[in-house]
Short mmCIF file of N, CA and C in Angstrom, two decimals:
data_model
loop_
_atom_site.label_atom_id
_atom_site.label_comp_id
_atom_site.label_asym_id
_atom_site.label_seq_id
_atom_site.Cartn_x
_atom_site.Cartn_y
_atom_site.Cartn_z
N UNK A 286 0.86 -1.15 -0.01
CA UNK A 286 0.05 -0.05 0.01
C UNK A 286 0.85 1.11 -0.04
N UNK A 287 0.56 2.23 -0.80
CA UNK A 287 1.37 3.37 -0.91
C UNK A 287 1.11 4.27 0.32
N UNK A 288 2.03 5.15 0.65
CA UNK A 288 1.92 5.96 1.76
C UNK A 288 1.40 7.44 1.49
N UNK A 289 0.44 7.44 0.43
CA UNK A 289 -0.02 8.71 0.14
C UNK A 289 -1.28 9.10 1.01
N UNK A 290 -1.72 10.25 0.70
CA UNK A 290 -2.92 10.76 1.44
C UNK A 290 -3.91 11.26 0.33
N UNK A 291 -4.30 10.41 -0.58
CA UNK A 291 -5.04 10.89 -1.68
C UNK A 291 -6.52 10.99 -1.29
N UNK A 292 -7.38 11.51 -2.14
CA UNK A 292 -8.72 11.69 -1.78
C UNK A 292 -9.53 10.45 -1.43
N UNK A 293 -9.13 9.29 -1.85
CA UNK A 293 -9.66 7.99 -1.47
C UNK A 293 -9.53 7.73 -0.11
N UNK A 294 -8.47 8.34 0.60
CA UNK A 294 -8.09 8.09 1.93
C UNK A 294 -8.59 9.08 2.93
N UNK A 295 -9.56 9.96 2.56
CA UNK A 295 -10.13 11.09 3.36
C UNK A 295 -11.62 10.72 3.45
N UNK A 296 -12.14 11.22 4.66
CA UNK A 296 -13.63 11.28 4.72
C UNK A 296 -13.98 12.68 4.19
N UNK A 297 -14.75 12.78 3.21
CA UNK A 297 -14.98 14.06 2.48
C UNK A 297 -16.44 14.68 2.77
N UNK A 298 -17.49 13.79 2.85
CA UNK A 298 -18.86 14.38 2.90
C UNK A 298 -19.39 14.16 4.34
N UNK A 299 -20.21 15.02 4.80
CA UNK A 299 -20.81 14.88 6.05
C UNK A 299 -21.47 13.42 6.34
N UNK A 300 -22.02 12.87 5.43
CA UNK A 300 -22.60 11.49 5.52
C UNK A 300 -21.63 10.52 6.04
N UNK A 301 -20.33 10.62 5.58
CA UNK A 301 -19.27 9.72 5.89
C UNK A 301 -18.94 9.95 7.43
N UNK A 302 -18.79 11.27 7.84
CA UNK A 302 -18.53 11.49 9.29
C UNK A 302 -19.67 11.00 10.11
N UNK A 303 -20.96 11.26 9.72
CA UNK A 303 -22.07 10.96 10.47
C UNK A 303 -22.15 9.43 10.73
N UNK A 304 -21.75 8.68 9.64
CA UNK A 304 -21.76 7.13 9.88
C UNK A 304 -20.87 6.79 11.00
N UNK A 305 -19.63 7.39 11.15
CA UNK A 305 -18.73 7.16 12.16
C UNK A 305 -19.28 7.58 13.50
N UNK A 306 -19.67 8.77 13.60
CA UNK A 306 -20.17 9.39 14.77
C UNK A 306 -21.36 8.65 15.27
N UNK A 307 -22.39 8.11 14.45
CA UNK A 307 -23.56 7.50 14.88
C UNK A 307 -23.29 6.15 15.52
N UNK A 308 -22.43 5.33 14.87
CA UNK A 308 -22.16 4.01 15.39
C UNK A 308 -20.62 3.62 15.30
N UNK A 309 -19.75 4.11 16.13
CA UNK A 309 -18.35 3.87 16.13
C UNK A 309 -18.21 2.30 16.57
N UNK A 310 -17.34 1.69 15.89
CA UNK A 310 -16.85 0.28 16.25
C UNK A 310 -15.84 0.34 17.36
N UNK A 311 -15.10 1.42 17.39
CA UNK A 311 -13.91 1.60 18.32
C UNK A 311 -13.92 3.03 18.86
N UNK A 312 -13.59 3.15 20.04
CA UNK A 312 -13.31 4.52 20.69
C UNK A 312 -11.96 4.42 21.39
N UNK A 313 -11.02 5.42 20.93
CA UNK A 313 -9.75 5.36 21.47
C UNK A 313 -9.52 6.72 22.21
N UNK A 314 -9.65 6.96 23.43
CA UNK A 314 -9.37 8.22 24.03
C UNK A 314 -7.91 8.59 24.15
N UNK A 315 -7.56 9.77 23.89
CA UNK A 315 -6.13 10.18 23.99
C UNK A 315 -5.95 11.47 24.78
N UNK A 316 -4.73 11.94 24.74
CA UNK A 316 -4.52 13.16 25.49
C UNK A 316 -4.97 14.37 24.68
N UNK A 317 -6.12 14.89 25.12
CA UNK A 317 -6.83 16.11 24.50
C UNK A 317 -7.39 15.74 23.22
N UNK A 318 -7.77 14.55 22.95
CA UNK A 318 -8.53 14.18 21.70
C UNK A 318 -9.25 12.83 21.93
N UNK A 319 -10.04 12.60 20.90
CA UNK A 319 -10.80 11.26 20.86
C UNK A 319 -10.71 10.64 19.49
N UNK A 320 -10.40 9.48 19.33
CA UNK A 320 -10.46 8.73 17.97
C UNK A 320 -11.74 7.93 17.97
N UNK A 321 -12.54 8.04 16.94
CA UNK A 321 -13.60 7.25 16.73
C UNK A 321 -13.41 6.39 15.41
N UNK A 322 -13.81 5.15 15.34
CA UNK A 322 -13.48 4.38 14.14
C UNK A 322 -14.57 3.38 13.82
N UNK A 323 -14.86 3.18 12.59
CA UNK A 323 -15.80 2.27 12.14
C UNK A 323 -15.28 1.41 10.93
N UNK A 324 -15.75 0.17 10.87
CA UNK A 324 -15.19 -0.60 9.67
C UNK A 324 -15.68 0.00 8.41
N UNK A 325 -14.97 0.07 7.41
CA UNK A 325 -15.35 0.65 6.11
C UNK A 325 -15.56 -0.39 4.95
N UNK A 326 -15.13 -1.68 5.07
CA UNK A 326 -15.21 -2.60 4.12
C UNK A 326 -14.35 -2.35 2.97
N UNK A 327 -13.31 -1.53 3.01
CA UNK A 327 -12.32 -1.24 1.97
C UNK A 327 -11.02 -1.70 2.31
N UNK A 328 -10.14 -1.70 1.30
CA UNK A 328 -8.74 -2.17 1.46
C UNK A 328 -7.78 -1.15 1.96
N UNK A 329 -8.35 0.02 2.37
CA UNK A 329 -7.56 1.18 2.93
C UNK A 329 -8.34 1.91 3.89
N UNK A 330 -7.57 2.57 4.76
CA UNK A 330 -8.27 3.46 5.83
C UNK A 330 -8.63 4.80 5.33
N UNK A 331 -9.60 5.50 5.84
CA UNK A 331 -9.87 6.75 5.51
C UNK A 331 -9.93 7.68 6.83
N UNK A 332 -9.53 8.93 6.72
CA UNK A 332 -9.28 9.78 7.84
C UNK A 332 -10.06 11.09 7.77
N UNK A 333 -10.64 11.46 8.84
CA UNK A 333 -11.48 12.70 8.91
C UNK A 333 -11.14 13.37 10.18
N UNK A 334 -10.83 14.73 10.13
CA UNK A 334 -10.32 15.52 11.28
C UNK A 334 -11.55 16.54 11.62
N UNK A 335 -11.78 16.63 13.01
CA UNK A 335 -12.64 17.63 13.50
C UNK A 335 -11.83 18.45 14.49
N UNK A 336 -11.40 19.55 14.12
CA UNK A 336 -10.55 20.43 14.93
C UNK A 336 -11.07 21.74 14.82
N UNK A 337 -11.99 22.11 15.87
CA UNK A 337 -12.66 23.34 15.84
C UNK A 337 -11.98 24.42 16.55
N UNK A 338 -12.45 25.73 16.32
CA UNK A 338 -11.89 26.96 16.92
C UNK A 338 -12.01 26.84 18.50
N UNK A 339 -13.01 26.19 18.99
CA UNK A 339 -13.23 26.09 20.42
C UNK A 339 -12.21 25.24 21.11
N UNK A 340 -11.77 24.38 20.33
CA UNK A 340 -10.69 23.30 20.96
C UNK A 340 -9.26 23.93 20.77
N UNK A 341 -9.00 24.48 19.56
CA UNK A 341 -7.75 25.00 19.32
C UNK A 341 -7.91 26.33 18.62
N UNK A 342 -7.62 27.43 19.48
CA UNK A 342 -7.98 28.81 18.98
C UNK A 342 -7.23 29.26 17.73
N UNK A 343 -5.91 29.10 17.62
CA UNK A 343 -5.28 29.74 16.57
C UNK A 343 -5.17 28.87 15.32
N UNK A 344 -5.47 29.48 14.09
CA UNK A 344 -5.53 28.74 12.92
C UNK A 344 -4.11 28.07 12.59
N UNK A 345 -3.10 28.86 12.95
CA UNK A 345 -1.78 28.30 12.78
C UNK A 345 -1.62 26.93 13.59
N UNK A 346 -2.11 26.91 14.77
CA UNK A 346 -2.05 25.64 15.60
C UNK A 346 -2.86 24.63 15.03
N UNK A 347 -4.11 24.98 14.53
CA UNK A 347 -5.08 23.96 13.92
C UNK A 347 -4.41 23.24 12.73
N UNK A 348 -3.75 24.16 11.78
CA UNK A 348 -3.16 23.70 10.63
C UNK A 348 -1.97 22.68 10.91
N UNK A 349 -1.06 23.16 11.96
CA UNK A 349 -0.04 22.35 12.43
C UNK A 349 -0.40 21.04 12.76
N UNK A 350 -1.48 21.06 13.63
CA UNK A 350 -2.02 19.68 14.17
C UNK A 350 -2.48 18.82 12.95
N UNK A 351 -3.19 19.31 12.07
CA UNK A 351 -3.69 18.61 10.97
C UNK A 351 -2.48 18.01 10.17
N UNK A 352 -1.44 18.81 9.94
CA UNK A 352 -0.39 18.32 9.23
C UNK A 352 0.27 17.13 9.89
N UNK A 353 0.44 17.27 11.19
CA UNK A 353 1.09 16.19 11.95
C UNK A 353 0.24 14.90 12.05
N UNK A 354 -0.99 15.09 12.25
CA UNK A 354 -1.93 13.89 12.26
C UNK A 354 -1.95 13.19 10.87
N UNK A 355 -1.99 13.94 9.79
CA UNK A 355 -1.93 13.43 8.43
C UNK A 355 -0.67 12.64 8.19
N UNK A 356 0.44 13.26 8.54
CA UNK A 356 1.72 12.64 8.41
C UNK A 356 1.84 11.25 9.19
N UNK A 357 1.42 11.37 10.44
CA UNK A 357 1.37 10.08 11.25
C UNK A 357 0.57 9.09 10.65
N UNK A 358 -0.63 9.46 10.22
CA UNK A 358 -1.62 8.54 9.62
C UNK A 358 -1.01 7.90 8.23
N UNK A 359 -0.38 8.72 7.44
CA UNK A 359 0.29 8.15 6.32
C UNK A 359 1.25 7.08 6.65
N UNK A 360 2.07 7.30 7.67
CA UNK A 360 3.04 6.20 8.04
C UNK A 360 2.43 4.96 8.66
N UNK A 361 1.36 5.01 9.19
CA UNK A 361 0.75 3.89 10.00
C UNK A 361 -0.53 3.28 9.33
N UNK A 362 -0.73 3.71 7.98
CA UNK A 362 -2.06 3.32 7.45
C UNK A 362 -2.21 1.84 7.13
N UNK A 363 -0.97 1.16 6.96
CA UNK A 363 -1.14 -0.36 6.74
C UNK A 363 -1.74 -0.97 7.97
N UNK A 364 -1.40 -0.56 9.23
CA UNK A 364 -2.07 -1.26 10.37
C UNK A 364 -3.52 -0.75 10.52
N UNK A 365 -3.94 0.22 9.89
CA UNK A 365 -5.23 0.75 10.02
C UNK A 365 -6.24 0.32 8.93
N UNK A 366 -5.82 -0.56 8.20
CA UNK A 366 -6.53 -0.96 6.97
C UNK A 366 -8.04 -1.33 7.24
N UNK A 367 -8.94 -0.70 6.53
CA UNK A 367 -10.34 -1.11 6.77
C UNK A 367 -11.10 -0.27 7.76
N UNK A 368 -10.50 0.77 8.24
CA UNK A 368 -11.14 1.67 9.16
C UNK A 368 -11.54 3.00 8.58
N UNK A 369 -12.72 3.60 8.98
CA UNK A 369 -13.02 5.07 8.70
C UNK A 369 -12.70 5.58 10.11
N UNK A 370 -11.75 6.65 10.15
CA UNK A 370 -11.36 7.19 11.40
C UNK A 370 -11.65 8.70 11.49
N UNK A 371 -12.22 9.12 12.58
CA UNK A 371 -12.53 10.44 12.83
C UNK A 371 -11.78 10.95 14.12
N UNK A 372 -11.01 11.85 14.01
CA UNK A 372 -10.27 12.42 15.20
C UNK A 372 -10.92 13.78 15.61
N UNK A 373 -11.32 13.73 16.95
CA UNK A 373 -12.02 14.93 17.50
C UNK A 373 -11.01 15.62 18.58
N UNK A 374 -10.64 16.78 18.15
CA UNK A 374 -9.77 17.52 19.06
C UNK A 374 -10.52 18.10 20.22
N UNK A 375 -9.79 18.19 21.40
CA UNK A 375 -10.33 18.70 22.65
C UNK A 375 -9.35 19.86 23.00
N UNK A 376 -9.74 20.61 23.97
CA UNK A 376 -8.80 21.81 24.52
C UNK A 376 -7.58 21.18 24.92
N UNK A 377 -6.49 22.06 24.65
CA UNK A 377 -5.16 21.59 24.99
C UNK A 377 -4.29 21.00 23.99
N UNK A 378 -5.02 20.51 22.85
CA UNK A 378 -4.20 19.82 21.90
C UNK A 378 -3.27 20.82 21.17
N UNK A 379 -3.58 21.99 21.08
CA UNK A 379 -2.76 22.92 20.49
C UNK A 379 -1.48 23.31 21.21
N UNK A 380 -1.41 22.82 22.50
CA UNK A 380 -0.15 23.17 23.28
C UNK A 380 0.82 22.05 23.35
N UNK A 381 0.58 20.95 22.59
CA UNK A 381 1.45 19.84 22.45
C UNK A 381 2.46 20.05 21.38
N UNK A 382 3.80 19.85 21.54
CA UNK A 382 4.84 20.01 20.50
C UNK A 382 4.65 18.77 19.50
N UNK A 383 5.15 19.05 18.30
CA UNK A 383 5.09 18.05 17.20
C UNK A 383 5.61 16.72 17.47
N UNK A 384 6.83 16.74 18.15
CA UNK A 384 7.52 15.39 18.41
C UNK A 384 6.68 14.69 19.36
N UNK A 385 5.99 15.20 20.35
CA UNK A 385 5.23 14.60 21.27
C UNK A 385 3.92 14.16 20.64
N UNK A 386 3.28 14.97 19.70
CA UNK A 386 2.13 14.54 18.99
C UNK A 386 2.52 13.24 18.25
N UNK A 387 3.57 13.23 17.42
CA UNK A 387 4.00 12.02 16.70
C UNK A 387 3.95 10.89 17.52
N UNK A 388 4.68 10.91 18.67
CA UNK A 388 4.84 9.75 19.61
C UNK A 388 3.46 9.29 20.04
N UNK A 389 2.52 10.30 20.43
CA UNK A 389 1.25 10.01 20.95
C UNK A 389 0.43 9.27 19.94
N UNK A 390 0.48 9.81 18.67
CA UNK A 390 -0.44 9.16 17.77
C UNK A 390 0.15 7.77 17.22
N UNK A 391 1.44 7.56 17.38
CA UNK A 391 1.98 6.25 17.02
C UNK A 391 1.41 5.19 18.06
N UNK A 392 1.23 5.63 19.28
CA UNK A 392 0.67 4.82 20.35
C UNK A 392 -0.79 4.56 20.13
N UNK A 393 -1.44 5.73 19.72
CA UNK A 393 -3.01 5.65 19.47
C UNK A 393 -3.21 4.74 18.40
N UNK A 394 -2.49 4.78 17.23
CA UNK A 394 -2.69 3.94 16.06
C UNK A 394 -2.59 2.53 16.45
N UNK A 395 -1.55 2.13 17.25
CA UNK A 395 -1.35 0.90 17.76
C UNK A 395 -2.58 0.26 18.55
N UNK A 396 -3.07 1.19 19.46
CA UNK A 396 -4.24 0.84 20.30
C UNK A 396 -5.47 0.56 19.41
N UNK A 397 -5.57 1.51 18.41
CA UNK A 397 -6.78 1.28 17.55
C UNK A 397 -6.69 -0.03 16.67
N UNK A 398 -5.49 -0.31 16.23
CA UNK A 398 -5.28 -1.50 15.48
C UNK A 398 -5.69 -2.74 16.31
N UNK A 399 -5.28 -2.70 17.54
CA UNK A 399 -5.57 -3.85 18.49
C UNK A 399 -6.96 -4.00 18.79
N UNK A 400 -7.84 -2.92 18.52
CA UNK A 400 -9.26 -3.19 18.76
C UNK A 400 -10.04 -3.86 17.75
N UNK A 401 -9.40 -4.02 16.56
CA UNK A 401 -9.99 -4.69 15.55
C UNK A 401 -10.33 -6.17 15.92
N UNK A 402 -11.65 -6.61 15.67
CA UNK A 402 -11.89 -7.90 16.01
C UNK A 402 -11.11 -8.90 15.07
N UNK A 403 -10.73 -9.99 15.67
CA UNK A 403 -9.99 -11.03 14.87
C UNK A 403 -10.87 -11.53 13.71
N UNK A 404 -10.25 -11.65 12.55
CA UNK A 404 -11.06 -12.09 11.37
C UNK A 404 -11.52 -13.51 11.59
N UNK A 405 -12.75 -13.80 11.35
CA UNK A 405 -13.32 -15.17 11.50
C UNK A 405 -12.48 -16.21 10.71
N UNK A 406 -12.18 -17.20 11.34
CA UNK A 406 -11.50 -18.27 10.69
C UNK A 406 -12.47 -19.16 9.95
N UNK A 407 -11.96 -19.68 8.84
CA UNK A 407 -12.92 -20.66 8.07
C UNK A 407 -13.10 -21.89 8.90
N UNK A 408 -14.38 -22.41 8.94
CA UNK A 408 -14.58 -23.58 9.78
C UNK A 408 -13.85 -24.71 9.04
N UNK A 409 -13.26 -25.61 9.82
CA UNK A 409 -12.68 -26.79 9.09
C UNK A 409 -13.64 -27.71 8.62
N UNK A 410 -13.36 -28.34 7.55
CA UNK A 410 -14.42 -29.25 6.91
C UNK A 410 -14.35 -30.59 7.71
N UNK A 411 -15.43 -31.11 7.94
CA UNK A 411 -15.60 -32.40 8.68
C UNK A 411 -15.57 -33.51 7.64
N UNK A 412 -14.80 -34.48 7.81
CA UNK A 412 -14.70 -35.59 6.98
C UNK A 412 -15.68 -36.66 7.33
N UNK A 413 -16.55 -36.99 6.58
CA UNK A 413 -17.54 -37.98 6.88
C UNK A 413 -16.90 -39.39 6.74
N UNK A 414 -17.11 -40.32 7.47
CA UNK A 414 -16.65 -41.52 7.35
C UNK A 414 -17.62 -42.40 6.49
N UNK A 415 -17.21 -42.75 5.29
CA UNK A 415 -18.00 -43.59 4.41
C UNK A 415 -17.76 -45.07 4.68
N UNK A 416 -18.94 -45.81 4.74
CA UNK A 416 -18.68 -47.27 5.06
C UNK A 416 -18.71 -48.03 3.85
#
C-alpha cells in the first residue's frame, strides 16, 4: 500500500462523518483528543479531522496539528486498513509539541489496530466416514 494521502483516503462528505459518529466500532481516548473508528469494508483506511476553533484557538495551531496527524496517519495506514477514522480535538491539543504529538499518535494507532476484532477463521471441513 502506498503511503499517500489521496482523496480516496479521506472522509469528504458529512454523510461519511455521520456514519462514524452514529455507530463507532471503536473509541480510543487520547491526550486532549478522541479517536472514533468504524469498519469501512475497503482495503484502505480513511481519515477525517474535527478540529474546531473552540478546541484549538489559533488557525496556525489547527493547521500544524492537521499536518502532524496526516503525516502520522500516512506512516501507519497499513495497520489501520479497513477503518474509517474520525479524530476529534479537545482543549489543550494545540499546546502539545510536534514530536510529542507524533509519539502520541503512534501509540494511539497501535491501540486502535488492536481493537479490530479478529478475522473469523474458516470452519474446518468435517470428513464423513464412508462405510
